[in-house]
Amino acid sequence: MERVIKKYYPNAETGREITRSCINKLIDKHGFDTQKTILGTSVCSDEIVRTSTNFRDYIDHKNPFSLGGLGGFPFTGTTGFGAFAAHIPDNGYAIIEYGPHIGVSKTGTIGNVQRMGQTLETTCCGALKASVNDILKNQAGTKDSDLDYQQWKLEEQLLPAAEDIGNHEEPLVAATDVMYQQIDKRIKELLKKSAGSFKNTTVVLIGGIIINTDFELPDWFDLREFSVEIF
Ligand SMILES: [Zn+2]
């Protein structure tokens, strides 16, 4: 399993290692006060994503604001960003963690994990894998834009890269990379648009690819963005 993770994500570390090093940097270099810090996440709705990092263990405000939806895309938009900004403690700090996720099971299978209480492996990220299957079968863009809005939107984000995804030896790895870029771009756009709401706060963007593994094993994180902005 680790060999497969390192093949596609050579810089990945366990989520706990990443969390600790980010928190240390935020306190030592950027003066973050963990009593005045809240967490916002734009990660997939999948429950196994919650344990991939542990920022909440280090900060007083334990409950994260959920900015994302399927695949980790920031579906709550400018309204979500405005609300999140309004919840930051006075002259306080915000951590925004974001990115898609991908499973790598003990058997080394990409796009699968074994979940607690189950004997068989299931898909991870199921939403992204379903999008990739649609792309490979030339059925992308056929989802119901009302009843299945988030999935429809994910496919819309991946479609321009359909050829690259299809040509990759592991199409899900390619799709996850594309999704990361789309999420990263959108998060920065939303932050810029809502800059006024973040006045007098300090925000750190922590972006990357979450690598989930079987339930009894640690999750990994491939850190791709760490930037601090004072508003
Ligand atoms: Zn997912």
CSV table of C-alpha atoms and ligand atoms in Angstrom, one decimal, residues 44-46 49 69-72 101 115 124-128, ligand 1:
chain,number,residue,atom,x,y,z
A,44,CYS,CA,-15.9,15.4,0.6
A,45,SER,CA,-19.1,14.6,2.5
A,46,ASP,CA,-17.7,11.0,3.0
A,49,VAL,CA,-12.4,12.2,5.4
A,69,GLY,CA,-19.7,18.9,-0.6
A,70,LEU,CA,-19.1,15.9,-2.9
A,71,GLY,CA,-15.5,15.5,-4.1
A,72,GLY,CA,-14.4,18.4,-1.8
A,101,HIS,CA,-9.6,12.5,-1.4
A,115,ARG,CA,-14.4,0.6,6.0
A,124,CYS,CA,-13.3,6.1,-2.3
A,125,CYS,CA,-13.9,8.8,-3.5
A,126,GLY,CA,-17.1,7.3,-4.7
A,127,ALA,CA,-18.3,10.5,-6.3
A,128,LEU,CA,-15.1,11.1,-8.3
B,1,ZN,ZN,-15.7,11.3,-1.6
